Short mmCIF file of C-alpha atoms in Angstrom, two decimals:
data_model
loop_
_atom_site.label_atom_id
_atom_site.label_comp_id
_atom_site.label_asym_id
_atom_site.label_seq_id
_atom_site.Cartn_x
_atom_site.Cartn_y
_atom_site.Cartn_z
CA MET M 1 125.82 95.80 142.10
CA SER M 2 123.18 94.06 144.25
CA ARG M 3 122.32 90.36 144.15
CA THR M 4 118.95 91.25 142.57
CA ASP M 5 120.63 93.03 139.63
CA VAL M 6 122.92 90.07 139.00
CA ALA M 7 119.94 87.67 138.95
CA ALA M 8 118.03 89.89 136.51
CA ARG M 9 120.98 90.01 134.09
CA ALA M 10 121.35 86.26 134.25
CA ARG M 11 117.68 85.73 133.36
CA ALA M 12 117.94 88.16 130.43
CA ALA M 13 120.98 86.33 129.07
CA THR M 14 119.06 83.04 128.91
CA VAL M 15 116.20 84.50 126.75
CA PRO M 16 116.93 83.94 123.01
CA ALA M 17 117.26 87.23 121.07
CA GLN M 18 114.74 87.76 118.23
CA PRO M 19 115.52 91.21 116.84
CA SER M 20 116.17 89.92 113.32
CA VAL M 21 112.65 88.51 112.95
CA VAL M 22 110.98 91.77 113.98
CA THR M 23 113.28 93.80 111.74
CA ALA M 24 112.61 91.59 108.71
CA ALA M 25 108.84 91.84 109.19
CA ALA M 26 109.09 95.62 109.43
CA TRP M 27 111.10 95.83 106.18
CA LEU M 28 108.59 93.65 104.32
CA ARG M 29 105.69 95.89 105.31
CA ALA M 30 104.96 98.66 102.76
CA PRO M 31 105.65 102.10 104.28
CA SER M 32 102.76 104.48 104.69
CA ALA M 33 102.78 107.58 102.55
CA ALA M 34 103.66 110.79 104.32
CA PRO M 35 100.94 113.46 104.30
CA GLY M 36 101.63 116.34 101.97
CA VAL M 37 102.11 119.97 102.85
CA PHE M 38 99.18 121.23 100.72
CA ARG M 39 95.58 120.09 100.69
CA VAL M 40 94.36 120.31 97.10
CA ARG M 41 90.63 119.75 96.72
CA PRO M 42 89.43 117.80 93.66
CA LEU M 43 86.80 119.18 91.33
CA PRO M 44 83.54 117.23 90.96
CA CYS M 45 83.96 114.48 88.34
CA GLU M 46 87.60 115.45 87.74
CA ALA M 47 89.84 113.18 85.68
CA THR M 48 92.48 111.38 87.76
CA ALA M 49 95.31 112.64 85.56
CA SER M 50 94.01 116.18 85.87
CA TYR M 51 93.98 116.02 89.66
CA VAL M 52 97.46 114.51 89.86
CA GLN M 53 98.74 117.22 87.50
CA ARG M 54 97.19 119.98 89.63
CA LEU M 55 98.74 118.43 92.72
CA ALA M 56 102.11 118.39 90.95
CA ASP M 57 101.68 122.04 89.90
CA THR M 58 101.11 122.98 93.53
CA TYR M 59 104.51 121.51 94.44
CA GLN M 60 106.09 122.94 91.26
CA LEU M 61 106.86 119.45 89.96
CA THR M 62 106.02 117.52 86.82
CA LEU M 63 103.45 114.74 87.04
CA THR M 64 106.20 112.13 86.69
CA GLN M 65 108.31 113.72 89.42
CA LEU M 66 105.37 113.83 91.82
CA LEU M 67 104.49 110.17 91.32
CA ASP M 68 108.12 109.10 91.61
CA GLY M 69 108.55 111.07 94.84
CA THR M 70 105.39 109.45 96.23
CA GLY M 71 106.69 105.97 95.49
CA ILE M 72 104.30 105.33 92.58
CA THR M 73 105.79 103.66 89.50
CA LEU M 74 104.47 105.17 86.26
CA THR M 75 104.43 103.24 82.98
CA GLY M 76 103.38 104.27 79.49
CA GLN M 77 102.83 107.71 78.01
CA GLY M 78 99.79 109.87 77.56
CA THR M 79 98.33 113.35 77.75
CA LEU M 80 94.95 114.82 78.59
CA PRO M 81 92.28 114.71 77.31
CA THR M 82 93.02 111.74 75.02
CA ALA M 83 94.36 109.50 77.83
CA GLU M 84 93.58 108.86 81.48
CA LEU M 85 95.79 107.85 84.40
CA HIS M 86 94.86 104.57 86.09
CA LEU M 87 96.15 103.93 89.63
CA SER M 88 96.55 100.63 91.46
CA PRO M 89 94.89 100.28 94.90
CA GLY M 90 98.22 100.92 96.60
CA ALA M 91 98.76 104.04 94.50
CA CYS M 92 95.27 105.30 95.39
CA HIS M 93 96.09 105.13 99.09
CA GLN M 94 99.45 106.85 98.50
CA LEU M 95 97.77 109.64 96.54
CA ALA M 96 95.06 110.17 99.18
CA ALA M 97 97.69 110.43 101.92
CA LEU M 98 99.78 112.94 99.94
CA ALA M 99 96.72 115.01 99.07
CA ARG M 100 95.46 114.93 102.68
CA ILE M 101 92.01 113.96 101.36
CA PRO M 102 90.20 110.89 102.81
CA LEU M 103 90.16 108.19 100.15
CA PRO M 104 86.33 107.85 100.12
CA HIS M 105 86.03 111.59 99.43
CA LEU M 106 88.69 111.41 96.73
CA THR M 107 86.99 108.42 95.11
CA HIS M 108 83.65 110.24 95.10
CA ALA M 109 85.14 113.21 93.24
CA LEU M 110 87.47 111.36 90.86
CA VAL M 111 84.96 109.24 88.97
CA ARG M 112 87.64 107.10 87.28
CA LEU M 113 89.43 106.27 90.54
CA ALA M 114 88.55 102.71 91.63
CA PRO M 115 90.50 101.66 94.75
CA ASN M 116 89.82 98.73 97.07
CA ASP M 117 91.15 97.65 100.47
CA ALA M 118 94.43 96.27 99.12
CA ARG M 119 96.47 99.21 100.39
CA HIS M 120 99.74 97.21 100.55
CA THR M 121 99.78 96.22 96.89
CA ALA M 122 102.42 97.73 94.63
CA ALA M 123 101.88 101.44 94.04
CA ALA M 124 101.72 101.73 90.25
CA ALA M 125 100.12 103.92 87.61
CA HIS M 126 99.73 103.61 83.87
CA TRP M 127 98.30 105.68 81.03
CA LYS M 128 95.28 104.36 79.10
CA ARG M 129 93.99 105.88 75.88
CA LEU M 130 90.35 107.03 75.87
CA GLU M 131 87.79 106.84 73.12
CA ALA M 132 86.38 110.14 71.89
CA GLU M 133 83.11 109.76 73.83
CA GLN M 134 85.05 109.02 77.06
CA GLN M 135 87.35 112.02 76.96
CA PRO M 136 87.04 114.75 79.62
CA VAL M 137 86.43 118.43 78.88
CA ARG M 138 87.96 121.62 80.24
CA ALA M 139 86.66 122.70 83.63
CA CYS M 140 85.76 126.26 84.58
CA THR M 141 89.02 128.18 84.90
CA MET M 142 87.85 130.21 87.90
CA CYS M 143 86.69 127.14 89.85
CA THR M 144 89.97 125.41 89.02
CA ARG M 145 92.17 128.28 90.19
CA HIS M 146 90.19 128.55 93.43
CA ARG M 147 90.89 124.88 94.19
CA SER M 148 94.54 124.94 93.08
CA HIS M 149 95.99 127.54 95.45
CA GLY M 150 96.20 129.88 92.46
CA THR M 151 98.86 127.75 90.72
CA THR M 152 96.85 126.76 87.62
CA ASP M 153 93.54 127.33 85.88
CA THR M 154 93.67 124.14 83.81
CA ALA M 155 91.68 121.05 84.81
CA TRP M 156 89.75 118.36 82.96
CA VAL M 157 86.47 116.84 84.12
CA HIS M 158 84.18 114.05 82.97
CA GLN M 159 81.28 116.47 82.90
CA PRO M 160 77.76 115.06 83.35
CA PRO M 161 75.08 116.79 81.23
CA HIS M 162 73.57 118.68 84.16
CA ARG M 163 76.93 120.40 84.76
CA LEU M 164 77.56 121.53 81.22
CA VAL M 165 77.57 125.19 82.30
CA CYS M 166 79.18 126.86 85.30
CA PRO M 167 76.40 129.32 86.25
CA ARG M 168 78.60 131.17 88.73
CA HIS M 169 81.43 132.06 86.35
CA HIS M 170 79.53 131.71 83.04
CA GLN M 171 81.90 129.24 81.39
CA ALA M 172 81.37 125.99 79.50
CA ALA M 173 83.33 123.47 77.43
CA PRO M 174 80.95 121.11 75.63
CA ASP M 175 83.60 119.26 73.60
CA PRO M 176 87.03 117.76 74.50
CA ARG M 177 88.55 119.35 71.40
CA LEU M 178 88.03 122.78 72.99
CA THR M 179 91.22 123.42 74.96
CA THR M 180 89.80 126.73 76.25
CA THR M 181 86.42 127.22 77.87
CA ALA M 182 83.75 129.29 76.17
CA HIS M 183 82.42 132.36 77.98
CA THR M 184 78.63 132.27 78.11
CA ARG M 185 77.69 135.51 79.87
CA GLY M 186 76.30 136.87 76.58
CA VAL M 187 73.83 133.95 76.43
CA PRO M 188 71.94 134.18 79.76
CA GLU M 189 69.45 131.45 78.81
CA LEU M 190 72.21 128.90 79.34
CA ALA M 191 72.37 129.64 83.08
CA THR M 192 68.58 129.52 83.23
CA ALA M 193 68.64 126.12 81.53
CA HIS M 194 71.23 124.91 84.04
CA HIS M 195 68.93 125.69 86.98
CA ALA M 196 65.97 124.07 85.20
CA HIS M 197 68.09 120.97 84.62
CA GLN M 198 68.79 120.65 88.34
CA ARG M 199 65.04 120.61 89.01
CA LEU M 200 64.51 118.06 86.25
CA LEU M 201 66.86 115.62 87.98
CA ARG M 202 64.29 115.13 90.76
CA HIS M 203 61.81 113.56 88.35
CA PRO M 204 61.83 109.73 88.20
CA ARG M 205 61.80 109.76 84.37
CA ALA M 206 64.54 112.38 84.08
CA ALA M 207 67.29 110.09 82.71
CA THR M 208 65.09 108.51 80.03
CA ALA M 209 63.56 111.84 79.03
CA TRP M 210 66.99 113.50 78.78
CA THR M 211 68.38 110.77 76.53
CA ALA M 212 65.39 110.99 74.19
CA ALA M 213 65.35 114.80 74.14
CA ARG M 214 69.06 115.05 73.38
CA ALA M 215 68.77 112.60 70.48
CA ILE M 216 65.76 114.47 69.04
CA ILE M 217 67.29 117.94 69.41
CA THR M 218 70.61 116.79 67.94
CA ARG M 219 68.78 115.43 64.92
CA TRP M 220 66.95 118.72 64.48
CA TYR M 221 70.19 120.66 64.76
CA ASP M 222 72.09 118.51 62.27
CA HIS M 223 69.22 118.64 59.74
CA GLN M 224 68.37 122.32 60.39
CA ARG M 225 64.79 121.87 61.51
CA HIS M 226 62.32 123.87 63.60
CA LEU M 227 64.74 126.00 65.71
CA THR M 228 67.47 126.87 63.22
CA HIS M 229 67.10 130.66 63.44
CA ARG M 230 67.26 130.65 67.24
CA TRP M 231 70.35 128.45 67.28
CA HIS M 232 72.09 130.53 64.61
CA THR M 233 71.53 133.66 66.70
CA ARG M 234 72.96 131.93 69.77
CA LEU M 235 75.98 130.73 67.80
CA THR M 236 76.60 134.29 66.58
CA TRP M 237 76.62 135.52 70.20
CA LEU M 238 79.14 132.84 71.16
CA TYR M 239 81.36 133.79 68.23
CA ALA M 240 81.32 137.42 69.32
CA THR M 241 82.62 136.66 72.82
CA ASN M 242 84.79 133.62 71.97
CA PRO M 243 86.92 134.27 68.88
CA HIS M 244 89.02 131.19 69.70
CA LEU M 245 86.12 129.00 68.58
CA THR M 246 87.06 129.64 64.96
CA THR M 247 90.63 128.41 65.52
CA ALA M 248 89.91 125.23 67.47
CA GLY M 249 91.34 122.86 64.87
CA SER M 250 89.69 121.08 61.98
CA ALA M 251 86.27 120.66 63.64
CA SER M 252 83.53 123.12 62.79
CA PRO M 253 82.71 125.64 65.55
CA ALA M 254 79.03 124.85 65.00
CA LEU M 255 79.79 121.21 65.78
CA LEU M 256 82.07 121.95 68.74
CA THR M 257 79.39 124.05 70.43
CA ARG M 258 76.34 122.02 69.37
CA ASP M 259 75.49 120.70 72.84
CA LEU M 260 75.90 124.19 74.29
CA ILE M 261 73.80 125.94 71.63
CA THR M 262 70.96 123.44 71.93
CA TYR M 263 71.14 123.08 75.73
CA PRO M 264 68.11 125.28 76.63
CA GLU M 265 65.81 123.49 74.17
CA THR M 266 67.11 120.06 75.21
CA VAL M 267 66.28 120.78 78.85
CA THR M 268 62.87 122.16 77.91
CA LEU M 269 62.00 119.16 75.75
CA ALA M 270 63.28 116.72 78.38
CA ARG M 271 61.06 118.34 81.03
CA ALA M 272 58.07 118.14 78.69
CA LEU M 273 58.69 114.47 77.87
CA ALA M 274 59.22 113.58 81.53
CA THR M 275 55.88 115.10 82.58
CA LEU M 276 53.68 113.99 79.67
CA PRO M 277 50.77 111.74 80.74
CA PHE M 278 51.57 108.83 78.45
CA SER M 279 48.58 106.68 77.61
CA ALA M 280 47.94 104.07 74.95
CA HIS M 281 44.47 105.56 74.41
CA ARG M 282 45.72 109.05 73.49
CA PRO M 283 47.28 109.74 70.06
CA ALA M 284 50.75 111.25 69.79
CA ASN M 285 49.33 114.39 68.16
CA ASP M 286 47.74 115.38 71.47
CA ALA M 287 51.18 116.06 72.97
CA LEU M 288 52.49 118.20 70.10
CA PRO M 289 50.65 121.45 71.01
CA LEU M 290 51.97 121.27 74.58
CA ILE M 291 55.54 120.64 73.41
CA ALA M 292 55.26 123.45 70.85
CA GLN M 293 54.14 125.82 73.59
CA ARG M 294 57.03 124.79 75.85
CA LEU M 295 59.54 125.29 73.02
CA GLY M 296 58.03 128.61 71.96
CA LEU M 297 57.08 127.41 68.48
CA PRO M 298 53.85 129.03 67.19
CA ARG M 299 53.73 126.71 64.19
CA PHE M 300 54.86 123.18 64.81
CA THR M 301 53.85 120.42 62.40
CA PRO M 302 56.63 117.82 62.41
CA ALA M 303 56.71 115.39 59.51
CA ALA M 304 55.73 111.76 59.85
CA ASN M 305 59.40 110.72 60.02
CA ASP M 306 60.33 113.40 62.57
CA PRO M 307 62.17 111.83 65.57
CA LEU M 308 59.83 113.51 68.07
CA ARG M 309 56.71 112.09 66.42
CA ALA M 310 58.36 108.68 66.25
CA TYR M 311 59.25 108.86 69.95
CA LEU M 312 55.76 109.87 71.03
CA THR M 313 54.20 107.08 68.97
CA HIS M 314 56.60 104.46 70.34
CA ALA M 315 56.31 105.63 73.96
CA ARG M 316 52.52 105.17 73.96
CA ARG M 317 52.64 101.55 72.84
#
């Protein structure tokens, strides 16, 4: 051994060893989640619990087993669509890594996922019960299977109104109590209404007009006014192609499919309300002939207490 080697060893011996400090810091740091084998794409507006369940189905695991294997602690109990899965920020990062989906993209698709930058917080999840108006509905089975590697056709989405119908596969689920989608190919005006709704979204008054139109049309439907024959015919068509509607529990099939049956007229009325030239100097009766023409009503004389007449009067004040 040379004199240089001896001097180097002597200098190394005088330096205090600090391996324990580095090791302790490494153990305290939360480990990063390992990327998964499969990349499962979320559906637009999908419920978090639905996506986690589809991810678990891909690995042939239960939802609980998947979360446990990912290092996410699950508390509480729940099932879709009456409950939703809430993830902590740390769990959101774990899930994104396992799914091989960038977290911003995952957050954009899963509307109930709300992560932040605290990626080293405890990875936890818990079930939270949803009110009836917050519950998701069944997604198109064909779209779901395409995005699930063929492992399942069941998914739940918080469907916005303009996505009520899947125009490509002719399916819809307007109510959370429907555990099976309704096939709509026999009612082609639903797909036409879907495309018209997409165009309506470009109008600056679209949101306000849609809310008003839906309230008015729902009132007409519940009180059997103006368009009853048309809606009854549409409901008969849906019955013919969807016999499961009559066995969907205690709710009336006419109630379960109300938003679907009235969808074309709701879109038409919303477009009419959004484009009306509102003016305080023009009476509400001036708009009625135009709306009647749009709705295809040759005789349209709504009563003084009709919700449409009330809306037109109020909007011009």
